[in-house]
Amino acid sequence: HLHPDHVCGLVDENGEAVYPNAELRASEGDADFWLDEERSQALPEEERAFFTMAQEAVAPYQEAGRFSPFAPGDELLMGIVARDTHGHTPGHASFMLNSGDDAMLVWGDVVHSYGVQFADPSVAIEFDSDPEQAVHTREAVLERAVDEKHWVAGAHMPFPGIGHIVEDEEGYRWLPIEFAPIARDSE
């Protein structure tokens, strides 16, 4: 999604693309909302910051013809399918990565505060565009992650950010993947 904590690293201090050869993708819902100059200008100045930052981050990629929105269900690369998880933003998307029998959902900001929202998924945050929908989405995604037992990766999850979700008497629980340094052959 196009919130500052996810897109502001796309440009340098001069507004130039940090990744000039990259194809930048965002959901149609987020692109239509955050990149809408008329919508941004209709807001009081103190509420425009997220719009301005998104527009400035995407601009050099648009100008270079390297920005293209996607729709839920689109396969962005082989085995990577966009899923609609709106609520946090109008077009918030997650990505299901499939490889043989293995799958991992990269859920972005479905969960922000796992310590709070795993115990009570009905807790929304101030930055949710549609708090009621964000809660509905979170509840559905958590339930599906438990049922399907696939891996989950989240932007606001504890290191290493990849794990499984299980249900327990207090709601949900995070089971992180075991982390170990890469073993190197000694020479």
mmCIF file of C-alpha atoms in Angstrom:
data_model
loop_
_atom_site.group_PDB
_atom_site.id
_atom_site.type_symbol
_atom_site.label_atom_id
_atom_site.label_comp_id
_atom_site.label_asym_id
_atom_site.label_seq_id
_atom_site.Cartn_x
_atom_site.Cartn_y
_atom_site.Cartn_z
ATOM 1 C CA HIS A 1 0.000 0.000 0.000
ATOM 2 C CA LEU A 2 1.058 3.592 -0.417
ATOM 3 C CA HIS A 3 1.610 4.693 3.195
ATOM 4 C CA PRO A 4 4.846 6.601 3.899
ATOM 5 C CA ASP A 5 6.481 3.818 5.928
ATOM 6 C CA HIS A 6 6.329 1.626 2.819
ATOM 7 C CA VAL A 7 7.037 4.044 -0.050
ATOM 8 C CA CYS A 8 9.211 6.929 1.136
ATOM 9 C CA GLY A 9 12.392 4.943 0.459
ATOM 10 C CA LEU A 10 11.550 4.834 -3.252
ATOM 11 C CA VAL A 11 12.965 8.318 -3.880
ATOM 12 C CA ASP A 12 16.066 10.149 -2.735
ATOM 13 C CA GLU A 13 16.268 13.620 -1.169
ATOM 14 C CA ASN A 14 16.022 15.159 -4.673
ATOM 15 C CA GLY A 15 12.859 13.263 -5.561
ATOM 16 C CA GLU A 16 14.711 10.951 -7.960
ATOM 17 C CA ALA A 17 13.895 7.255 -8.240
ATOM 18 C CA VAL A 18 16.194 5.181 -6.027
ATOM 19 C CA TYR A 19 15.433 2.154 -8.225
ATOM 20 C CA PRO A 20 15.317 3.646 -11.739
ATOM 21 C CA ASN A 21 15.106 0.258 -13.473
ATOM 22 C CA ALA A 22 12.334 -1.099 -11.247
ATOM 23 C CA GLU A 23 8.725 -1.537 -12.299
ATOM 24 C CA LEU A 24 6.678 -0.067 -9.438
ATOM 25 C CA ARG A 25 3.351 -1.746 -8.745
ATOM 26 C CA ALA A 26 0.484 -0.727 -6.464
ATOM 27 C CA SER A 27 -3.107 -1.852 -6.230
ATOM 28 C CA GLU A 28 -5.665 -0.018 -8.328
ATOM 29 C CA GLY A 29 -7.570 0.900 -5.162
ATOM 30 C CA ASP A 30 -4.572 2.541 -3.529
ATOM 31 C CA ALA A 31 -3.410 4.223 -6.745
ATOM 32 C CA ASP A 32 -6.883 5.634 -7.394
ATOM 33 C CA PHE A 33 -7.128 6.947 -3.835
ATOM 34 C CA TRP A 34 -3.653 8.198 -2.838
ATOM 35 C CA LEU A 35 -2.605 9.516 -6.255
ATOM 36 C CA ASP A 36 -5.818 11.499 -6.812
ATOM 37 C CA GLU A 37 -4.701 15.132 -6.790
ATOM 38 C CA GLU A 38 -8.274 16.458 -6.566
ATOM 39 C CA ARG A 39 -9.009 14.329 -3.492
ATOM 40 C CA SER A 40 -5.775 15.506 -1.899
ATOM 41 C CA GLN A 41 -6.458 19.192 -2.588
ATOM 42 C CA ALA A 42 -9.985 18.923 -1.164
ATOM 43 C CA LEU A 43 -8.555 18.040 2.263
ATOM 44 C CA PRO A 44 -7.439 20.541 4.880
ATOM 45 C CA GLU A 45 -3.691 21.128 4.509
ATOM 46 C CA GLU A 46 -2.843 19.280 7.737
ATOM 47 C CA GLU A 47 -4.455 16.103 6.349
ATOM 48 C CA ARG A 48 -2.609 16.046 3.000
ATOM 49 C CA ALA A 49 0.750 14.665 4.154
ATOM 50 C CA PHE A 50 0.112 10.980 3.359
ATOM 51 C CA PHE A 51 -1.227 11.921 -0.086
ATOM 52 C CA THR A 52 1.725 14.197 -0.818
ATOM 53 C CA MET A 53 4.297 11.613 0.262
ATOM 54 C CA ALA A 54 2.661 8.876 -1.828
ATOM 55 C CA GLN A 55 2.431 11.144 -4.873
ATOM 56 C CA GLU A 56 6.060 12.260 -4.555
ATOM 57 C CA ALA A 57 7.283 8.675 -4.087
ATOM 58 C CA VAL A 58 5.454 7.369 -7.153
ATOM 59 C CA ALA A 59 5.972 10.389 -9.471
ATOM 60 C CA PRO A 60 9.405 9.545 -10.943
ATOM 61 C CA TYR A 61 8.259 6.008 -11.717
ATOM 62 C CA GLN A 62 5.093 7.300 -13.402
ATOM 63 C CA GLU A 63 7.109 9.828 -15.420
ATOM 64 C CA ALA A 64 9.450 7.052 -16.593
ATOM 65 C CA GLY A 65 6.507 4.797 -17.551
ATOM 66 C CA ARG A 66 7.546 2.344 -14.827
ATOM 67 C CA PHE A 67 4.398 2.382 -12.689
ATOM 68 C CA SER A 68 1.418 0.126 -13.251
ATOM 69 C CA PRO A 69 -1.484 -0.671 -10.925
ATOM 70 C CA PHE A 70 -2.754 -4.216 -10.439
ATOM 71 C CA ALA A 71 -6.108 -5.719 -9.492
ATOM 72 C CA PRO A 72 -6.867 -8.325 -6.812
ATOM 73 C CA GLY A 73 -6.309 -11.777 -8.272
ATOM 74 C CA ASP A 74 -3.622 -10.624 -10.710
ATOM 75 C CA GLU A 75 -0.556 -12.837 -10.897
ATOM 76 C CA LEU A 76 2.242 -10.274 -10.650
ATOM 77 C CA LEU A 77 5.051 -12.752 -11.222
ATOM 78 C CA MET A 78 4.909 -16.504 -11.587
ATOM 79 C CA GLY A 79 3.461 -17.853 -8.331
ATOM 80 C CA ILE A 80 2.774 -14.434 -6.760
ATOM 81 C CA VAL A 81 -0.916 -13.515 -6.665
ATOM 82 C CA ALA A 82 -2.377 -10.262 -5.307
ATOM 83 C CA ARG A 83 -5.085 -10.611 -2.669
ATOM 84 C CA ASP A 84 -7.540 -7.912 -1.672
ATOM 85 C CA THR A 85 -7.040 -7.039 2.000
ATOM 86 C CA HIS A 86 -8.462 -3.508 1.969
ATOM 87 C CA GLY A 87 -9.471 -1.666 5.093
ATOM 88 C CA HIS A 88 -6.139 -0.391 6.333
ATOM 89 C CA THR A 89 -6.100 1.539 3.053
ATOM 90 C CA PRO A 90 -8.715 1.548 0.277
ATOM 91 C CA GLY A 91 -6.571 -0.740 -1.847
ATOM 92 C CA HIS A 92 -4.379 -2.538 0.685
ATOM 93 C CA ALA A 93 -3.177 -5.762 -0.887
ATOM 94 C CA SER A 94 -1.406 -8.858 0.329
ATOM 95 C CA PHE A 95 0.505 -11.338 -1.790
ATOM 96 C CA MET A 96 0.234 -15.107 -1.808
ATOM 97 C CA LEU A 97 3.495 -16.725 -2.852
ATOM 98 C CA ASN A 98 3.039 -20.292 -4.058
ATOM 99 C CA SER A 99 5.783 -22.816 -4.742
ATOM 100 C CA GLY A 100 4.718 -26.426 -5.098
ATOM 101 C CA ASP A 101 3.038 -27.431 -1.849
ATOM 102 C CA ASP A 102 4.428 -24.433 0.052
ATOM 103 C CA ALA A 103 2.699 -21.070 0.382
ATOM 104 C CA MET A 104 3.363 -17.814 2.185
ATOM 105 C CA LEU A 105 1.101 -14.808 2.593
ATOM 106 C CA VAL A 106 2.943 -11.486 2.688
ATOM 107 C CA TRP A 107 0.238 -9.492 4.430
ATOM 108 C CA GLY A 108 1.699 -6.006 4.658
ATOM 109 C CA ASP A 109 -0.223 -4.113 7.345
ATOM 110 C CA VAL A 110 -3.054 -6.538 8.099
ATOM 111 C CA VAL A 111 -1.642 -6.585 11.656
ATOM 112 C CA HIS A 112 0.213 -3.613 13.172
ATOM 113 C CA SER A 113 0.460 -4.501 16.835
ATOM 114 C CA TYR A 114 0.566 -8.268 17.099
ATOM 115 C CA GLY A 115 0.638 -8.160 20.912
ATOM 116 C CA VAL A 116 -2.721 -6.377 20.920
ATOM 117 C CA GLN A 117 -4.379 -7.490 17.689
ATOM 118 C CA PHE A 118 -3.651 -11.217 18.059
ATOM 119 C CA ALA A 119 -5.435 -11.198 21.413
ATOM 120 C CA ASP A 120 -8.209 -8.974 20.041
ATOM 121 C CA PRO A 121 -8.354 -8.678 16.228
ATOM 122 C CA SER A 122 -11.203 -6.153 16.572
ATOM 123 C CA VAL A 123 -8.736 -3.439 17.633
ATOM 124 C CA ALA A 124 -8.228 -0.924 14.821
ATOM 125 C CA ILE A 125 -5.517 1.717 14.566
ATOM 126 C CA GLU A 126 -5.659 5.427 13.837
ATOM 127 C CA PHE A 127 -4.185 5.004 10.350
ATOM 128 C CA ASP A 128 -6.865 2.572 9.116
ATOM 129 C CA SER A 129 -8.793 4.237 6.290
ATOM 130 C CA ASP A 130 -11.840 2.098 7.060
ATOM 131 C CA PRO A 131 -11.449 0.695 10.605
ATOM 132 C CA GLU A 132 -14.512 -1.559 10.396
ATOM 133 C CA GLN A 133 -13.302 -3.127 7.142
ATOM 134 C CA ALA A 134 -9.737 -3.418 8.489
ATOM 135 C CA VAL A 135 -11.059 -5.435 11.441
ATOM 136 C CA HIS A 136 -13.170 -7.657 9.165
ATOM 137 C CA THR A 137 -10.172 -8.235 6.885
ATOM 138 C CA ARG A 138 -7.829 -9.001 9.800
ATOM 139 C CA GLU A 139 -10.272 -11.513 11.302
ATOM 140 C CA ALA A 140 -10.706 -13.276 7.951
ATOM 141 C CA VAL A 141 -6.971 -13.340 7.173
ATOM 142 C CA LEU A 142 -6.052 -14.678 10.625
ATOM 143 C CA GLU A 143 -8.703 -17.388 10.407
ATOM 144 C CA ARG A 144 -7.539 -18.396 6.939
ATOM 145 C CA ALA A 145 -3.871 -18.461 8.018
ATOM 146 C CA VAL A 146 -4.772 -20.842 10.851
ATOM 147 C CA ASP A 147 -6.955 -23.039 8.640
ATOM 148 C CA GLU A 148 -4.513 -23.243 5.724
ATOM 149 C CA LYS A 149 -1.368 -23.406 7.897
ATOM 150 C CA HIS A 150 0.628 -21.383 5.371
ATOM 151 C CA TRP A 151 3.586 -19.192 6.223
ATOM 152 C CA VAL A 152 2.929 -15.527 6.959
ATOM 153 C CA ALA A 153 5.259 -12.544 6.546
ATOM 154 C CA GLY A 154 4.294 -9.169 7.938
ATOM 155 C CA ALA A 155 5.827 -5.709 7.865
ATOM 156 C CA HIS A 156 5.142 -5.069 11.548
ATOM 157 C CA MET A 157 5.851 -8.524 12.947
ATOM 158 C CA PRO A 158 8.807 -9.289 15.224
ATOM 159 C CA PHE A 159 12.103 -10.471 13.760
ATOM 160 C CA PRO A 160 12.473 -12.391 11.562
ATOM 161 C CA GLY A 161 8.987 -11.384 10.370
ATOM 162 C CA ILE A 162 8.071 -14.829 9.023
ATOM 163 C CA GLY A 163 6.114 -17.461 10.882
ATOM 164 C CA HIS A 164 2.823 -19.248 11.397
ATOM 165 C CA ILE A 165 -0.379 -18.213 13.143
ATOM 166 C CA VAL A 166 -2.051 -20.558 15.618
ATOM 167 C CA GLU A 167 -5.218 -20.131 17.619
ATOM 168 C CA ASP A 168 -5.148 -20.465 21.396
ATOM 169 C CA GLU A 169 -7.355 -19.628 24.392
ATOM 170 C CA GLU A 170 -6.279 -15.971 24.250
ATOM 171 C CA GLY A 171 -6.909 -15.440 20.533
ATOM 172 C CA TYR A 172 -4.027 -15.978 18.131
ATOM 173 C CA ARG A 173 -0.347 -16.595 18.651
ATOM 174 C CA TRP A 174 2.704 -15.953 16.466
ATOM 175 C CA LEU A 175 5.129 -18.851 15.920
ATOM 176 C CA PRO A 176 8.211 -17.357 14.247
ATOM 177 C CA ILE A 177 10.337 -19.371 11.882
ATOM 178 C CA GLU A 178 13.519 -20.604 13.523
ATOM 179 C CA PHE A 179 16.330 -18.230 12.714
ATOM 180 C CA ALA A 180 19.895 -19.415 12.313
ATOM 181 C CA PRO A 181 22.862 -17.799 10.607
ATOM 182 C CA ILE A 182 23.874 -19.199 7.259
ATOM 183 C CA ALA A 183 26.530 -21.847 7.718
ATOM 184 C CA ARG A 184 29.599 -21.264 5.597
ATOM 185 C CA ASP A 185 32.150 -23.860 4.623
ATOM 186 C CA SER A 186 35.527 -23.113 6.140
ATOM 187 C CA GLU A 187 38.404 -22.978 3.714
#
